[in-house]
PDB file of C-alpha atoms in Angstrom:
ATOM      1  CA  MET A  20     -56.265  12.604  13.142  1.00 60.00           C
ATOM      2  CA  ALA A  21     -53.244  14.363  13.139  1.00 72.00           C
ATOM      3  CA  LYS A  22     -51.276  13.051  15.456  1.00 88.00           C
ATOM      4  CA  SER A  23     -50.649  14.620  19.186  1.00 94.00           C
ATOM      5  CA  LEU A  24     -47.534  15.694  19.913  1.00 95.00           C
ATOM      6  CA  LEU A  25     -45.324  17.109  23.442  1.00 97.00           C
ATOM      7  CA  ILE A  26     -42.512  19.098  23.392  1.00 97.00           C
ATOM      8  CA  ILE A  27     -40.159  19.651  26.241  1.00 98.00           C
ATOM      9  CA  SER A  28     -38.537  22.604  26.762  1.00 97.00           C
ATOM     10  CA  ARG A  29     -35.587  22.427  29.072  1.00 97.00           C
ATOM     11  CA  GLN A  30     -33.519  25.463  28.523  1.00 92.00           C
ATOM     12  CA  ALA A  31     -33.371  28.784  29.783  1.00 88.00           C
ATOM     13  CA  PRO A  32     -34.533  31.393  28.034  1.00 86.00           C
ATOM     14  CA  TRP A  33     -31.154  33.133  27.756  1.00 78.00           C
ATOM     15  CA  ALA A  34     -28.603  29.602  27.696  1.00 76.00           C
ATOM     16  CA  GLY A  35     -28.519  29.080  24.054  1.00 79.00           C
ATOM     17  CA  PRO A  36     -31.299  28.644  21.193  1.00 86.00           C
ATOM     18  CA  GLY A  37     -32.895  25.719  22.080  1.00 90.00           C
ATOM     19  CA  ALA A  38     -35.534  28.127  24.089  1.00 90.00           C
ATOM     20  CA  ARG A  39     -36.871  30.097  21.191  1.00 89.00           C
ATOM     21  CA  GLU A  40     -36.544  26.430  18.862  1.00 93.00           C
ATOM     22  CA  ALA A  41     -39.102  25.151  20.951  1.00 95.00           C
ATOM     23  CA  LEU A  42     -41.642  27.834  20.541  1.00 93.00           C
ATOM     24  CA  ASP A  43     -41.185  28.251  17.095  1.00 93.00           C
ATOM     25  CA  ILE A  44     -41.910  24.886  16.762  1.00 95.00           C
ATOM     26  CA  ALA A  45     -44.906  24.826  18.983  1.00 95.00           C
ATOM     27  CA  LEU A  46     -45.705  27.971  17.102  1.00 93.00           C
ATOM     28  CA  ALA A  47     -45.288  26.418  13.897  1.00 94.00           C
ATOM     29  CA  GLY A  48     -47.599  23.129  14.452  1.00 92.00           C
ATOM     30  CA  GLY A  49     -49.897  25.302  15.582  1.00 91.00           C
ATOM     31  CA  ALA A  50     -50.228  26.985  12.757  1.00 90.00           C
ATOM     32  CA  PHE A  51     -51.213  23.607  11.011  1.00 90.00           C
ATOM     33  CA  ASP A  52     -53.671  22.950  13.663  1.00 89.00           C
ATOM     34  CA  LEU A  53     -51.749  20.100  14.542  1.00 89.00           C
ATOM     35  CA  PRO A  54     -52.695  19.205  19.117  1.00 94.00           C
ATOM     36  CA  ILE A  55     -49.323  20.155  20.718  1.00 96.00           C
ATOM     37  CA  SER A  56     -48.992  20.354  24.344  1.00 97.00           C
ATOM     38  CA  LEU A  57     -45.695  22.389  25.467  1.00 97.00           C
ATOM     39  CA  LEU A  58     -43.662  21.255  29.093  1.00 98.00           C
ATOM     40  CA  PHE A  59     -41.429  23.526  30.587  1.00 98.00           C
ATOM     41  CA  LEU A  60     -39.362  21.171  32.931  1.00 98.00           C
ATOM     42  CA  ASP A  61     -35.792  21.657  34.549  1.00 97.00           C
ATOM     43  CA  ASP A  62     -34.278  25.715  33.442  1.00 94.00           C
ATOM     44  CA  GLY A  63     -36.688  25.713  30.938  1.00 95.00           C
ATOM     45  CA  VAL A  64     -39.661  27.080  33.480  1.00 96.00           C
ATOM     46  CA  PHE A  65     -37.170  30.629  33.981  1.00 92.00           C
ATOM     47  CA  GLN A  66     -39.475  30.876  30.168  1.00 91.00           C
ATOM     48  CA  LEU A  67     -41.954  31.502  32.798  1.00 93.00           C
ATOM     49  CA  ALA A  68     -41.002  33.383  35.343  1.00 89.00           C
ATOM     50  CA  PRO A  69     -42.342  37.153  35.634  1.00 82.00           C
ATOM     51  CA  GLY A  70     -39.660  40.491  35.285  1.00 73.00           C
ATOM     52  CA  GLN A  71     -38.064  39.584  33.189  1.00 68.00           C
ATOM     53  CA  ARG A  72     -35.146  42.059  31.286  1.00 58.00           C
ATOM     54  CA  PRO A  73     -33.834  40.465  28.604  1.00 51.00           C
ATOM     55  CA  VAL A  74     -32.641  43.580  27.298  1.00 53.00           C
ATOM     56  CA  SER A  75     -29.533  43.872  30.236  1.00 48.00           C
ATOM     57  CA  ILE A  76     -27.756  41.298  28.494  1.00 47.00           C
ATOM     58  CA  GLU A  77     -28.712  42.439  25.251  1.00 51.00           C
ATOM     59  CA  GLN A  78     -30.637  39.701  23.964  1.00 56.00           C
ATOM     60  CA  LYS A  79     -34.580  39.462  22.387  1.00 64.00           C
ATOM     61  CA  ASP A  80     -38.159  39.062  24.466  1.00 63.00           C
ATOM     62  CA  LEU A  81     -39.042  35.379  24.433  1.00 77.00           C
ATOM     63  CA  GLN A  82     -42.469  36.910  25.901  1.00 76.00           C
ATOM     64  CA  ALA A  83     -44.472  37.738  22.970  1.00 77.00           C
ATOM     65  CA  ASN A  84     -43.471  34.157  21.336  1.00 81.00           C
ATOM     66  CA  LEU A  85     -44.998  32.371  24.850  1.00 88.00           C
ATOM     67  CA  GLN A  86     -48.005  34.968  24.735  1.00 87.00           C
ATOM     68  CA  ALA A  87     -48.695  34.052  21.247  1.00 90.00           C
ATOM     69  CA  LEU A  88     -49.045  30.395  22.017  1.00 93.00           C
ATOM     70  CA  PRO A  89     -52.878  30.411  22.931  1.00 91.00           C
ATOM     71  CA  LEU A  90     -53.681  32.601  19.455  1.00 91.00           C
ATOM     72  CA  PHE A  91     -51.717  29.885  17.233  1.00 92.00           C
ATOM     73  CA  GLY A  92     -53.901  26.958  19.568  1.00 91.00           C
ATOM     74  CA  VAL A  93     -51.473  26.020  21.715  1.00 94.00           C
ATOM     75  CA  GLU A  94     -53.429  25.951  24.854  1.00 90.00           C
ATOM     76  CA  SER A  95     -51.594  23.183  26.887  1.00 96.00           C
ATOM     77  CA  LEU A  96     -48.549  24.355  28.896  1.00 97.00           C
ATOM     78  CA  TYR A  97     -47.421  22.382  31.697  1.00 98.00           C
ATOM     79  CA  ALA A  98     -44.197  22.758  34.171  1.00 98.00           C
ATOM     80  CA  GLY A  99     -42.969  20.327  36.023  1.00 98.00           C
ATOM     81  CA  SER A 100     -43.606  21.130  39.918  1.00 98.00           C
ATOM     82  CA  HIS A 101     -40.266  19.264  41.148  1.00 98.00           C
ATOM     83  CA  SER A 102     -38.361  22.461  38.704  1.00 98.00           C
ATOM     84  CA  LEU A 103     -40.304  25.157  39.782  1.00 98.00           C
ATOM     85  CA  ALA A 104     -39.755  24.151  43.366  1.00 97.00           C
ATOM     86  CA  GLU A 105     -36.200  23.429  42.697  1.00 97.00           C
ATOM     87  CA  ARG A 106     -35.798  27.230  41.135  1.00 96.00           C
ATOM     88  CA  GLY A 107     -37.990  28.773  43.434  1.00 95.00           C
ATOM     89  CA  LEU A 108     -40.628  29.437  40.987  1.00 95.00           C
ATOM     90  CA  ASP A 109     -44.709  29.441  41.813  1.00 95.00           C
ATOM     91  CA  ALA A 110     -46.969  28.576  39.254  1.00 93.00           C
ATOM     92  CA  ALA A 111     -49.568  30.636  40.967  1.00 94.00           C
ATOM     93  CA  ASN A 112     -47.323  33.880  39.779  1.00 93.00           C
ATOM     94  CA  LEU A 113     -46.239  32.325  36.318  1.00 94.00           C
ATOM     95  CA  THR A 114     -46.371  34.219  33.207  1.00 89.00           C
ATOM     96  CA  LEU A 115     -48.477  31.718  31.563  1.00 90.00           C
ATOM     97  CA  PRO A 116     -51.454  29.658  32.860  1.00 92.00           C
ATOM     98  CA  ALA A 117     -49.227  26.094  33.179  1.00 95.00           C
ATOM     99  CA  GLN A 118     -50.422  23.577  35.022  1.00 97.00           C
ATOM    100  CA  ALA A 119     -48.168  22.493  37.636  1.00 98.00           C
ATOM    101  CA  LEU A 120     -47.268  18.482  37.248  1.00 98.00           C
ATOM    102  CA  ASP A 121     -45.301  16.008  39.339  1.00 98.00           C
ATOM    103  CA  ARG A 122     -43.263  13.159  38.109  1.00 97.00           C
ATOM    104  CA  ALA A 123     -46.357  10.591  38.414  1.00 98.00           C
ATOM    105  CA  ALA A 124     -48.660  13.160  35.998  1.00 98.00           C
ATOM    106  CA  LEU A 125     -45.399  13.615  33.986  1.00 97.00           C
ATOM    107  CA  ARG A 126     -45.311   9.998  33.809  1.00 97.00           C
ATOM    108  CA  ASP A 127     -49.160   9.887  32.435  1.00 97.00           C
ATOM    109  CA  LEU A 128     -48.655  13.137  30.326  1.00 97.00           C
ATOM    110  CA  LEU A 129     -45.613  11.688  28.020  1.00 96.00           C
ATOM    111  CA  GLN A 130     -47.893   8.636  27.489  1.00 95.00           C
ATOM    112  CA  THR A 131     -50.560  10.778  25.999  1.00 95.00           C
ATOM    113  CA  HIS A 132     -48.855  12.117  23.181  1.00 96.00           C
ATOM    114  CA  ASP A 133     -47.941  10.623  20.097  1.00 94.00           C
ATOM    115  CA  GLN A 134     -44.789  11.750  19.665  1.00 95.00           C
ATOM    116  CA  VAL A 135     -42.001  13.712  22.101  1.00 96.00           C
ATOM    117  CA  ILE A 136     -39.429  15.909  21.477  1.00 96.00           C
ATOM    118  CA  THR A 137     -37.010  17.988  23.649  1.00 95.00           C
ATOM    119  CA  ILE A 138     -34.943  20.808  23.014  1.00 91.00           C
TER     120      ILE A 138
END
Protein backbone atom coordinates (compact mmCIF):
# COMPACT_ATOMS: atom_id res chain seq x y z
CA MET A 1 0.00 0.00 0.00
CA ALA A 2 1.27 3.47 -0.88
CA LYS A 3 2.19 5.76 1.96
CA SER A 4 -0.09 8.73 2.50
CA LEU A 5 1.34 12.18 1.91
CA LEU A 6 0.25 15.50 3.38
CA ILE A 7 1.52 18.59 1.60
CA ILE A 8 1.36 21.79 3.64
CA SER A 9 1.36 24.93 1.53
CA ARG A 10 2.17 28.10 3.50
CA GLN A 11 3.01 30.65 0.80
CA ALA A 12 0.68 33.14 -0.84
CA PRO A 13 0.23 32.44 -4.54
CA TRP A 14 2.46 35.31 -5.66
CA ALA A 15 5.06 35.36 -2.86
CA GLY A 16 7.50 33.07 -4.64
CA PRO A 17 7.66 29.62 -6.15
CA GLY A 18 6.44 27.73 -3.06
CA ALA A 19 2.73 27.74 -3.90
CA ARG A 20 3.32 26.44 -7.42
CA GLU A 21 5.81 23.83 -6.16
CA ALA A 22 3.30 22.49 -3.63
CA LEU A 23 0.68 22.14 -6.35
CA ASP A 24 3.17 20.49 -8.71
CA ILE A 25 4.06 17.90 -6.05
CA ALA A 26 0.39 17.22 -5.37
CA LEU A 27 -0.42 16.82 -9.06
CA ALA A 28 2.60 14.60 -9.70
CA GLY A 29 1.78 12.38 -6.73
CA GLY A 30 -1.84 12.20 -7.79
CA ALA A 31 -0.78 11.10 -11.27
CA PHE A 32 0.87 8.08 -9.61
CA ASP A 33 -2.23 7.33 -7.52
CA LEU A 34 -0.57 8.23 -4.22
CA PRO A 35 -2.99 9.10 -1.40
CA ILE A 36 -2.38 12.84 -1.12
CA SER A 37 -3.93 15.55 1.04
CA LEU A 38 -3.24 19.26 0.70
CA LEU A 39 -3.34 21.64 3.66
CA PHE A 40 -3.29 25.41 3.25
CA LEU A 41 -1.92 27.32 6.24
CA ASP A 42 -0.79 30.87 6.96
CA ASP A 43 -0.65 32.94 3.75
CA GLY A 44 -1.16 29.72 1.77
CA VAL A 45 -4.92 30.13 2.30
CA PHE A 46 -4.77 33.05 -0.14
CA GLN A 47 -4.38 30.44 -2.90
CA LEU A 48 -8.03 29.59 -2.30
CA ALA A 49 -9.28 33.18 -2.27
CA PRO A 50 -11.72 34.12 -5.03
CA GLY A 51 -11.24 37.06 -7.38
CA GLN A 52 -7.51 36.88 -7.90
CA ARG A 53 -6.09 38.81 -10.86
CA PRO A 54 -2.55 37.49 -11.41
CA VAL A 55 -2.24 39.18 -14.81
CA SER A 56 -2.26 42.57 -13.08
CA ILE A 57 1.03 41.65 -11.39
CA GLU A 58 2.36 39.77 -14.41
CA GLN A 59 2.08 36.32 -12.84
CA LYS A 60 0.64 33.02 -14.06
CA ASP A 61 -2.72 32.00 -12.67
CA LEU A 62 -2.64 29.06 -10.24
CA GLN A 63 -6.38 28.49 -10.48
CA ALA A 64 -6.06 26.02 -13.37
CA ASN A 65 -3.66 23.92 -11.27
CA LEU A 66 -5.97 24.11 -8.27
CA GLN A 67 -9.00 23.11 -10.35
CA ALA A 68 -7.05 20.12 -11.71
CA LEU A 69 -6.41 18.64 -8.26
CA PRO A 70 -9.60 16.49 -8.20
CA LEU A 71 -8.82 15.22 -11.72
CA PHE A 72 -5.54 13.84 -10.33
CA GLY A 73 -7.22 12.27 -7.31
CA VAL A 74 -6.26 14.99 -4.84
CA GLU A 75 -9.61 15.54 -3.16
CA SER A 76 -8.63 15.88 0.49
CA LEU A 77 -8.20 19.64 0.82
CA TYR A 78 -7.91 21.41 4.15
CA ALA A 79 -7.36 24.94 5.42
CA GLY A 80 -6.44 26.15 8.88
CA SER A 81 -9.48 27.92 10.31
CA HIS A 82 -7.19 30.26 12.26
CA SER A 83 -5.32 31.14 9.04
CA LEU A 84 -8.59 31.88 7.24
CA ALA A 85 -9.92 34.02 10.11
CA GLU A 86 -6.68 36.00 10.48
CA ARG A 87 -6.82 36.87 6.77
CA GLY A 88 -10.53 37.67 6.61
CA LEU A 89 -11.44 34.65 4.46
CA ASP A 90 -14.57 32.55 4.84
CA ALA A 91 -14.34 28.79 4.18
CA ALA A 92 -17.74 28.92 2.44
CA ASN A 93 -16.41 31.34 -0.21
CA LEU A 94 -13.20 29.58 -1.23
CA THR A 95 -12.53 28.58 -4.85
CA LEU A 96 -12.26 24.91 -3.82
CA PRO A 97 -14.12 22.98 -1.13
CA ALA A 98 -11.41 22.90 1.53
CA GLN A 99 -12.43 21.71 4.96
CA ALA A 100 -11.56 24.27 7.65
CA LEU A 101 -9.79 22.68 10.60
CA ASP A 102 -9.10 24.06 14.07
CA ARG A 103 -5.75 23.51 15.75
CA ALA A 104 -6.76 20.23 17.40
CA ALA A 105 -8.03 18.83 14.10
CA LEU A 106 -4.78 19.94 12.43
CA ARG A 107 -2.78 17.92 14.95
CA ASP A 108 -4.96 14.90 14.25
CA LEU A 109 -4.53 15.37 10.50
CA LEU A 110 -0.75 15.41 10.80
CA GLN A 111 -0.83 12.14 12.72
CA THR A 112 -2.93 10.35 10.09
CA HIS A 113 -0.35 10.74 7.30
CA ASP A 114 2.82 8.73 6.80
CA GLN A 115 4.78 11.61 5.31
CA VAL A 116 4.47 15.40 5.53
CA ILE A 117 6.05 17.98 3.25
CA THR A 118 5.91 21.65 4.15
CA ILE A 119 6.48 24.27 1.47
